[in-house]
Short mmCIF file of C-alpha atoms in Angstrom, two decimals:
data_model
loop_
_atom_site.label_atom_id
_atom_site.label_comp_id
_atom_site.label_asym_id
_atom_site.label_seq_id
_atom_site.Cartn_x
_atom_site.Cartn_y
_atom_site.Cartn_z
CA UNK A 28 137.51 82.88 110.17
CA UNK A 29 139.18 84.16 113.40
CA UNK A 30 140.50 81.17 115.22
CA UNK A 31 139.39 81.11 118.93
CA UNK A 32 139.91 79.36 122.10
CA UNK A 33 136.97 78.80 124.67
CA UNK A 34 137.18 77.87 128.10
CA UNK A 35 134.28 75.65 128.97
CA UNK A 36 132.95 74.67 132.50
CA UNK A 37 133.74 70.92 133.44
CA UNK A 38 131.59 69.32 136.16
CA UNK A 39 133.52 68.21 139.19
CA UNK A 40 132.57 65.45 141.35
CA UNK A 41 134.37 64.69 144.70
CA UNK A 42 135.85 61.55 145.63
CA UNK A 43 135.75 59.70 149.15
CA UNK A 44 138.00 61.54 151.43
CA UNK A 45 140.99 59.86 152.98
CA UNK A 46 142.71 60.43 156.31
CA UNK A 47 146.17 60.62 154.91
CA UNK A 48 147.26 62.75 152.29
CA UNK A 49 148.21 60.95 149.11
CA UNK A 50 151.11 61.41 146.69
CA UNK A 51 148.58 62.92 144.26
CA UNK A 52 147.67 65.77 146.72
CA UNK A 53 151.25 66.59 147.42
CA UNK A 54 151.92 66.97 143.75
CA UNK A 55 148.44 68.91 142.98
CA UNK A 56 149.16 71.34 145.66
CA UNK A 57 152.15 73.01 144.04
CA UNK A 58 149.98 73.95 140.96
CA UNK A 59 149.75 77.67 139.83
CA UNK A 60 146.33 78.75 140.18
CA UNK A 61 146.88 82.22 138.91
CA UNK A 62 143.36 82.84 136.82
CA UNK A 63 143.80 83.00 133.06
CA UNK A 64 141.77 85.89 131.36
CA UNK A 65 138.48 84.67 130.43
CA UNK A 66 138.84 81.61 132.45
CA UNK A 67 135.66 80.15 133.97
CA UNK A 68 136.14 78.28 137.13
CA UNK A 69 133.33 75.66 137.86
CA UNK A 70 134.72 73.82 140.96
CA UNK A 71 138.16 72.46 142.59
CA UNK A 72 139.80 69.26 143.14
CA UNK A 73 142.35 68.94 145.96
CA UNK A 74 142.38 72.61 146.03
CA UNK A 75 143.20 73.01 142.25
CA UNK A 76 140.78 74.72 139.62
CA UNK A 77 139.46 71.97 136.97
CA UNK A 78 138.91 73.63 133.72
CA UNK A 79 138.06 72.60 130.19
CA UNK A 80 139.45 74.46 127.16
CA UNK A 81 138.20 74.05 123.59
CA UNK A 82 140.20 74.57 120.53
CA UNK A 83 138.25 75.26 117.41
CA UNK A 84 139.16 75.77 113.62
CA UNK A 85 137.46 77.43 110.66
CA UNK A 86 135.99 74.04 109.63
CA UNK A 87 134.11 73.49 112.69
CA UNK A 88 136.40 70.95 114.30
CA UNK A 89 136.64 71.10 118.08
CA UNK A 90 139.21 69.63 120.43
CA UNK A 91 138.61 69.81 124.33
CA UNK A 92 141.31 69.63 126.93
CA UNK A 93 141.33 69.66 130.61
CA UNK A 94 144.32 70.70 133.08
CA UNK A 95 143.99 67.33 134.94
CA UNK A 96 146.22 64.81 133.09
CA UNK A 97 146.39 67.11 130.07
CA UNK A 98 143.39 64.90 128.93
CA UNK A 99 141.86 65.43 125.50
CA UNK A 100 138.18 64.79 126.50
CA UNK A 101 136.64 65.35 123.17
CA UNK A 102 137.54 65.69 119.32
CA UNK A 103 134.58 66.67 117.15
CA UNK A 104 135.18 65.87 113.30
CA UNK A 105 132.73 65.75 110.44
CA UNK A 106 131.79 62.61 108.65
CA UNK A 107 131.20 62.26 105.02
CA UNK A 108 127.87 64.07 105.45
CA UNK A 109 129.47 66.83 107.18
CA UNK A 110 128.09 65.85 110.53
CA UNK A 111 130.24 66.69 113.65
CA UNK A 112 130.36 63.87 116.07
CA UNK A 113 132.70 63.07 118.93
CA UNK A 114 135.57 60.50 117.85
CA UNK A 115 137.08 59.68 121.37
CA UNK A 116 136.16 57.93 124.55
CA UNK A 117 135.89 59.63 127.60
CA UNK A 118 133.66 61.10 130.29
CA UNK A 119 131.08 63.85 130.80
CA UNK A 120 132.39 64.76 134.02
CA UNK A 121 135.61 64.76 136.05
CA UNK A 122 134.66 62.03 138.53
CA UNK A 123 135.12 59.29 135.63
CA UNK A 124 138.64 60.37 135.05
CA UNK A 125 139.39 60.35 138.84
CA UNK A 126 138.39 56.85 139.37
CA UNK A 127 137.74 54.72 136.47
CA UNK A 128 139.64 55.79 133.56
CA UNK A 129 142.32 53.35 131.56
CA UNK A 130 144.12 56.54 130.64
CA UNK A 131 141.48 58.10 128.50
CA UNK A 132 142.88 60.89 126.62
CA UNK A 133 145.84 61.22 128.87
CA UNK A 134 149.31 62.73 128.52
CA UNK A 135 151.52 59.78 129.49
CA UNK A 136 154.90 60.18 131.34
CA UNK A 137 157.58 59.91 132.45
CA UNK A 138 157.62 56.68 130.45
CA UNK A 139 154.92 55.57 128.26
CA UNK A 140 154.25 51.68 128.18
CA UNK A 141 155.95 49.19 130.34
CA UNK A 142 159.29 48.71 132.06
CA UNK A 143 160.09 45.39 133.44
CA UNK A 144 159.66 44.59 136.96
CA UNK A 145 159.73 48.44 137.48
CA UNK A 146 163.40 48.57 137.51
CA UNK A 147 166.36 49.93 135.51
CA UNK A 148 169.84 50.69 135.54
CA UNK A 149 171.22 54.25 134.57
CA UNK A 150 174.95 55.24 135.04
CA UNK A 151 175.55 52.55 137.51
CA UNK A 152 172.65 53.18 139.60
CA UNK A 153 169.69 51.16 139.87
CA UNK A 154 166.26 52.76 140.07
CA UNK A 155 163.03 51.28 141.55
CA UNK A 156 159.83 52.39 140.18
CA UNK A 157 156.21 51.34 141.01
CA UNK A 158 154.89 47.88 139.84
CA UNK A 159 151.48 49.06 138.79
CA UNK A 160 150.63 46.51 136.01
CA UNK A 161 151.15 42.76 136.91
CA UNK A 162 154.60 43.31 138.35
CA UNK A 163 155.50 45.66 135.63
CA UNK A 164 155.92 49.49 135.51
CA UNK A 165 153.17 51.06 133.46
CA UNK A 166 152.75 54.67 132.08
CA UNK A 167 154.71 56.37 134.66
CA UNK A 168 153.61 54.50 137.71
CA UNK A 169 150.80 55.18 140.31
CA UNK A 170 150.65 58.94 139.80
CA UNK A 171 152.02 59.50 136.28
CA UNK A 172 151.58 62.59 134.11
CA UNK A 173 147.89 61.41 133.50
CA UNK A 174 147.05 62.09 137.29
CA UNK A 175 148.74 65.48 137.93
CA UNK A 176 147.54 69.08 137.24
CA UNK A 177 149.20 70.82 134.30
CA UNK A 178 149.40 74.59 134.04
CA UNK A 179 147.70 75.52 130.77
CA UNK A 180 147.73 78.96 128.83
CA UNK A 181 146.76 79.96 125.37
CA UNK A 182 149.52 80.07 123.08
CA UNK A 183 149.93 82.56 120.01
CA UNK A 184 150.68 80.53 117.02
CA UNK A 185 150.76 80.93 113.24
CA UNK A 186 149.63 77.39 112.85
CA UNK A 187 146.33 77.63 114.51
CA UNK A 188 144.45 77.67 117.87
CA UNK A 189 146.96 76.31 120.53
CA UNK A 190 147.36 75.58 124.08
CA UNK A 191 150.68 75.26 126.00
CA UNK A 192 150.75 72.83 129.07
CA UNK A 193 153.60 72.70 131.52
CA UNK A 194 154.42 70.53 134.28
CA UNK A 195 157.48 70.25 136.68
CA UNK A 196 158.23 66.43 137.89
CA UNK A 197 160.31 66.59 140.73
CA UNK A 198 163.58 64.70 141.24
CA UNK A 199 162.60 61.21 142.56
CA UNK A 200 158.99 61.58 141.57
CA UNK A 201 157.50 57.94 141.07
CA UNK A 202 161.23 56.72 141.20
CA UNK A 203 162.82 58.42 138.40
CA UNK A 204 165.87 60.46 138.76
CA UNK A 205 166.16 64.35 137.92
CA UNK A 206 163.84 67.15 138.11
CA UNK A 207 161.93 67.13 134.73
CA UNK A 208 160.32 70.32 133.07
CA UNK A 209 157.86 69.14 130.57
CA UNK A 210 156.07 71.26 128.01
CA UNK A 211 153.39 69.91 125.50
CA UNK A 212 151.62 71.99 122.95
CA UNK A 213 148.26 71.15 121.48
CA UNK A 214 147.68 72.87 118.23
CA UNK A 215 144.44 72.67 115.98
CA UNK A 216 145.08 73.74 112.54
CA UNK A 217 142.77 74.92 109.81
CA UNK A 218 143.87 71.69 107.83
CA UNK A 219 142.18 69.85 110.47
CA UNK A 220 145.38 68.52 112.01
CA UNK A 221 146.08 68.25 115.69
CA UNK A 222 149.72 68.62 116.42
CA UNK A 223 151.09 67.39 119.65
CA UNK A 224 154.65 68.68 120.46
CA UNK A 225 156.67 67.53 123.60
CA UNK A 226 159.74 69.24 125.27
CA UNK A 227 161.51 68.23 128.34
CA UNK A 228 164.74 69.22 130.26
CA UNK A 229 166.20 67.28 133.25
CA UNK A 230 168.58 68.11 136.00
CA UNK A 231 170.12 64.76 136.24
CA UNK A 232 170.56 61.86 133.45
CA UNK A 233 167.11 60.24 133.28
CA UNK A 234 164.91 58.49 131.02
CA UNK A 235 161.90 59.95 129.24
CA UNK A 236 159.32 58.71 126.59
CA UNK A 237 156.16 60.77 126.37
CA UNK A 238 153.03 59.98 124.53
CA UNK A 239 149.13 60.74 124.17
CA UNK A 240 146.82 57.90 125.02
CA UNK A 241 143.33 58.75 123.30
CA UNK A 242 141.03 56.07 122.50
CA UNK A 243 139.60 56.57 118.98
CA UNK A 244 136.18 55.44 117.45
CA UNK A 245 135.78 57.00 113.94
CA UNK A 246 131.91 56.04 114.02
CA UNK A 247 131.00 58.99 116.00
CA UNK A 248 129.69 59.10 119.28
CA UNK A 249 130.59 55.24 119.58
CA UNK A 250 127.89 53.67 117.34
CA UNK A 251 129.81 50.33 117.56
CA UNK A 252 133.05 48.65 118.13
CA UNK A 253 136.42 49.43 116.29
CA UNK A 254 136.57 45.89 114.63
CA UNK A 255 135.20 47.28 111.45
CA UNK A 256 137.77 50.17 110.93
CA UNK A 257 140.49 49.72 108.53
CA UNK A 258 144.12 50.04 109.67
CA UNK A 259 147.37 50.55 107.60
CA UNK A 260 150.77 50.71 109.48
CA UNK A 261 153.80 51.90 107.84
CA UNK A 262 156.00 49.04 109.49
CA UNK A 263 157.44 45.84 108.29
CA UNK A 264 158.38 44.83 111.66
CA UNK A 265 156.81 44.53 115.44
CA UNK A 266 157.94 43.74 118.91
CA UNK A 267 156.87 40.31 120.11
CA UNK A 268 156.47 40.21 123.77
CA UNK A 269 156.25 37.75 126.47
CA UNK A 270 153.33 37.09 128.69
CA UNK A 271 153.89 39.91 130.62
CA UNK A 272 153.73 42.12 127.70
CA UNK A 273 157.38 42.96 127.88
CA UNK A 274 159.40 43.03 124.43
CA UNK A 275 161.45 40.06 124.10
CA UNK A 276 163.99 42.03 122.30
CA UNK A 277 163.57 40.60 118.97
CA UNK A 278 162.14 42.85 115.95
CA UNK A 279 159.95 40.27 114.18
CA UNK A 280 158.85 40.73 110.55
CA UNK A 281 155.25 41.20 110.17
CA UNK A 282 154.92 39.39 106.99
CA UNK A 283 152.87 36.32 107.09
CA UNK A 284 151.54 37.24 110.54
CA UNK A 285 148.19 38.75 111.86
CA UNK A 286 150.59 41.88 112.30
CA UNK A 287 151.12 42.79 108.87
CA UNK A 288 149.14 45.88 108.22
CA UNK A 289 151.50 47.21 105.56
CA UNK A 290 148.35 46.93 103.30
CA UNK A 291 145.12 48.31 104.89
CA UNK A 292 143.38 45.73 106.83
CA UNK A 293 140.19 45.23 108.80
CA UNK A 294 141.07 45.41 112.44
CA UNK A 295 138.82 42.54 113.25
CA UNK A 296 139.72 40.33 110.36
CA UNK A 297 142.58 38.33 112.12
CA UNK A 298 142.38 39.64 115.94
CA UNK A 299 140.95 36.14 116.98
CA UNK A 300 143.41 34.04 115.14
CA UNK A 301 145.15 31.43 116.91
CA UNK A 302 148.73 33.18 117.44
CA UNK A 303 150.41 33.21 120.79
CA UNK A 304 151.12 37.00 120.49
CA UNK A 305 147.60 37.80 120.10
CA UNK A 306 146.76 35.56 123.09
CA UNK A 307 149.37 37.38 125.25
CA UNK A 308 147.89 40.76 124.34
CA UNK A 309 144.25 39.43 124.48
CA UNK A 310 144.23 41.09 120.79
CA UNK A 311 146.61 43.78 119.44
CA UNK A 312 148.68 45.37 122.31
CA UNK A 313 152.05 45.71 120.73
CA UNK A 314 154.69 48.12 119.46
CA UNK A 315 155.28 48.48 115.69
CA UNK A 316 158.63 49.31 114.28
CA UNK A 317 158.77 52.50 112.16
CA UNK A 318 161.56 53.81 109.68
CA UNK A 319 163.89 55.91 111.38
CA UNK A 320 163.46 59.70 110.64
CA UNK A 321 164.34 63.05 112.01
CA UNK A 322 161.19 64.68 110.34
CA UNK A 323 157.55 63.81 110.44
CA UNK A 324 156.57 60.57 108.63
CA UNK A 325 153.49 58.79 108.25
CA UNK A 326 153.06 56.08 110.80
CA UNK A 327 149.31 55.10 110.67
CA UNK A 328 146.08 55.45 108.63
CA UNK A 329 142.82 54.73 110.31
CA UNK A 330 139.37 54.70 107.94
CA UNK A 331 135.85 53.89 109.09
CA UNK A 332 133.71 52.95 106.19
CA UNK A 333 130.46 53.77 107.52
CA UNK A 334 131.43 57.47 108.52
CA UNK A 335 133.92 57.95 105.93
CA UNK A 336 136.16 59.27 108.42
CA UNK A 337 139.93 58.90 107.98
CA UNK A 338 142.84 59.68 110.53
CA UNK A 339 146.47 59.91 109.38
CA UNK A 340 149.03 59.65 112.02
CA UNK A 341 152.38 61.26 111.60
CA UNK A 342 155.39 61.21 114.02
CA UNK A 343 159.12 61.39 114.21
CA UNK A 344 159.04 58.69 116.94
CA UNK A 345 160.57 55.27 116.16
CA UNK A 346 157.42 53.34 117.23
CA UNK A 347 153.71 53.06 117.39
CA UNK A 348 151.79 51.03 119.91
CA UNK A 349 148.48 49.78 118.52
CA UNK A 350 146.12 48.70 121.41
CA UNK A 351 142.76 47.38 120.42
CA UNK A 352 140.73 48.11 123.46
CA UNK A 353 141.01 44.48 124.78
CA UNK A 354 140.42 45.37 128.42
CA UNK A 355 137.24 47.36 127.82
CA UNK A 356 134.38 45.17 129.14
CA UNK A 357 131.25 47.30 129.42
CA UNK A 358 131.65 48.25 133.11
CA UNK A 359 132.71 51.68 132.27
CA UNK A 360 129.83 54.14 131.48
CA UNK A 361 131.21 56.89 129.37
CA UNK A 362 129.85 60.12 127.56
CA UNK A 363 126.31 60.37 127.08
CA UNK A 364 125.69 57.09 129.25
CA UNK A 365 127.48 54.81 126.62
CA UNK A 366 128.91 51.51 127.87
CA UNK A 367 132.22 51.12 126.60
CA UNK A 368 132.22 47.34 125.63
CA UNK A 369 134.83 45.14 124.52
CA UNK A 370 136.94 46.96 121.74
CA UNK A 371 134.91 50.07 121.37
CA UNK A 372 138.16 52.09 121.14
CA UNK A 373 141.60 51.89 119.99
CA UNK A 374 144.74 53.70 120.68
CA UNK A 375 147.72 54.64 118.38
CA UNK A 376 150.37 55.78 120.78
CA UNK A 377 153.55 57.14 119.03
CA UNK A 378 156.56 56.58 121.18
CA UNK A 379 159.97 55.08 121.81
CA UNK A 380 159.79 51.10 122.47
CA UNK A 381 158.57 49.58 125.61
CA UNK A 382 161.12 48.50 128.26
CA UNK A 383 163.73 50.52 126.45
CA UNK A 384 166.00 51.35 129.44
CA UNK A 385 166.57 47.60 129.98
CA UNK A 386 167.20 47.07 126.38
CA UNK A 387 170.18 48.64 124.92
CA UNK A 388 169.64 47.44 121.43
CA UNK A 389 166.47 49.65 121.21
CA UNK A 390 166.64 53.26 120.39
CA UNK A 391 167.81 55.28 123.52
CA UNK A 392 165.58 56.97 125.95
CA UNK A 393 168.25 58.67 128.01
CA UNK A 394 168.08 62.44 128.50
CA UNK A 395 171.12 64.34 129.90
CA UNK A 396 171.02 67.48 131.69
CA UNK A 397 172.66 69.53 128.47
CA UNK A 398 169.95 68.14 126.16
CA UNK A 399 166.48 68.74 125.37
CA UNK A 400 163.97 66.12 124.61
CA UNK A 401 161.70 66.79 121.79
CA UNK A 402 159.00 64.93 120.09
CA UNK A 403 156.10 65.66 117.64
CA UNK A 404 153.01 63.63 116.34
CA UNK A 405 150.30 64.84 114.22
CA UNK A 406 146.73 63.54 113.77
CA UNK A 407 145.17 64.61 110.65
CA UNK A 408 141.33 64.31 110.12
CA UNK A 409 139.34 64.23 106.73
CA UNK A 410 136.93 61.88 105.10
CA UNK A 411 136.94 59.74 101.80
#
């Protein structure tokens, strides 16, 4: 069956106007709005077209992406009966992503996860970033890659239906040094794999840690929470954190702890155990340490027994952050009017370690001008 790429209309809602131009408006004003072939324009936000793109394969699997934040708004996969349902959290319209989104489906950068006190030293110079999470720097700052417009074009690929997203981050943006040119490719294969490939180049020495922040719920259309999901993590160590969720620097063995997912475990089985790390995270919100590899390796397996859906996560990254949706509280109204209650979604974010710029014993996140940052992760969908 011929692979296809569709451009879908996305409803656009306006925010309250501000008298002063924001940093977000400054960035978005520079987006290339050259119309693409077959592009359907619904409306604009801050002078930019907001569009939704749909990738499909021969099995009926669908992935939808918008050019704001590079956000994955929907993934349709079949359950064991062959029924296609949406397995990710998000919103039906743009307004939710603009005002109430805890990074649903977004591309994250320049640095995924936390940097202690919003500061790091590089080549003898101290850089100060926004403290946007309880005194820490989180997910790129106040206007990270999740809140900018990406240029998107259809990409010719032998692997499947593909989109190429590009964004140029200016020197000093959110406090980071160097102009950073970023490219992300989403590819949906006929083997029901969503491939996410990242590239970046910089004009100055900088730090980079890109990731994808989709919230998964394999029940389909959020029929319940994620506590009954089964999870396996290919990691015998994890990074304990302090009460600010900054890694202590220790790599702690998972054996004998609620963090042992070397064998498949029900997510909710130990999530409320009397454990200091679980108390700090209000559940799971930690980075697991994967084996070093230059090629793709299996990092995680997620299974939901009622639907039969199975998702395998492969990556070349050294870590994977498992976040169990601890801050969801029912106040967010998502797709089809569903209230996103406590732990109705979970994230498996492939990445380098949190606070790596301040912890030299961790794998390096430094990118030099003569280098190219490359990363790749794959999400494979099936049933069992």
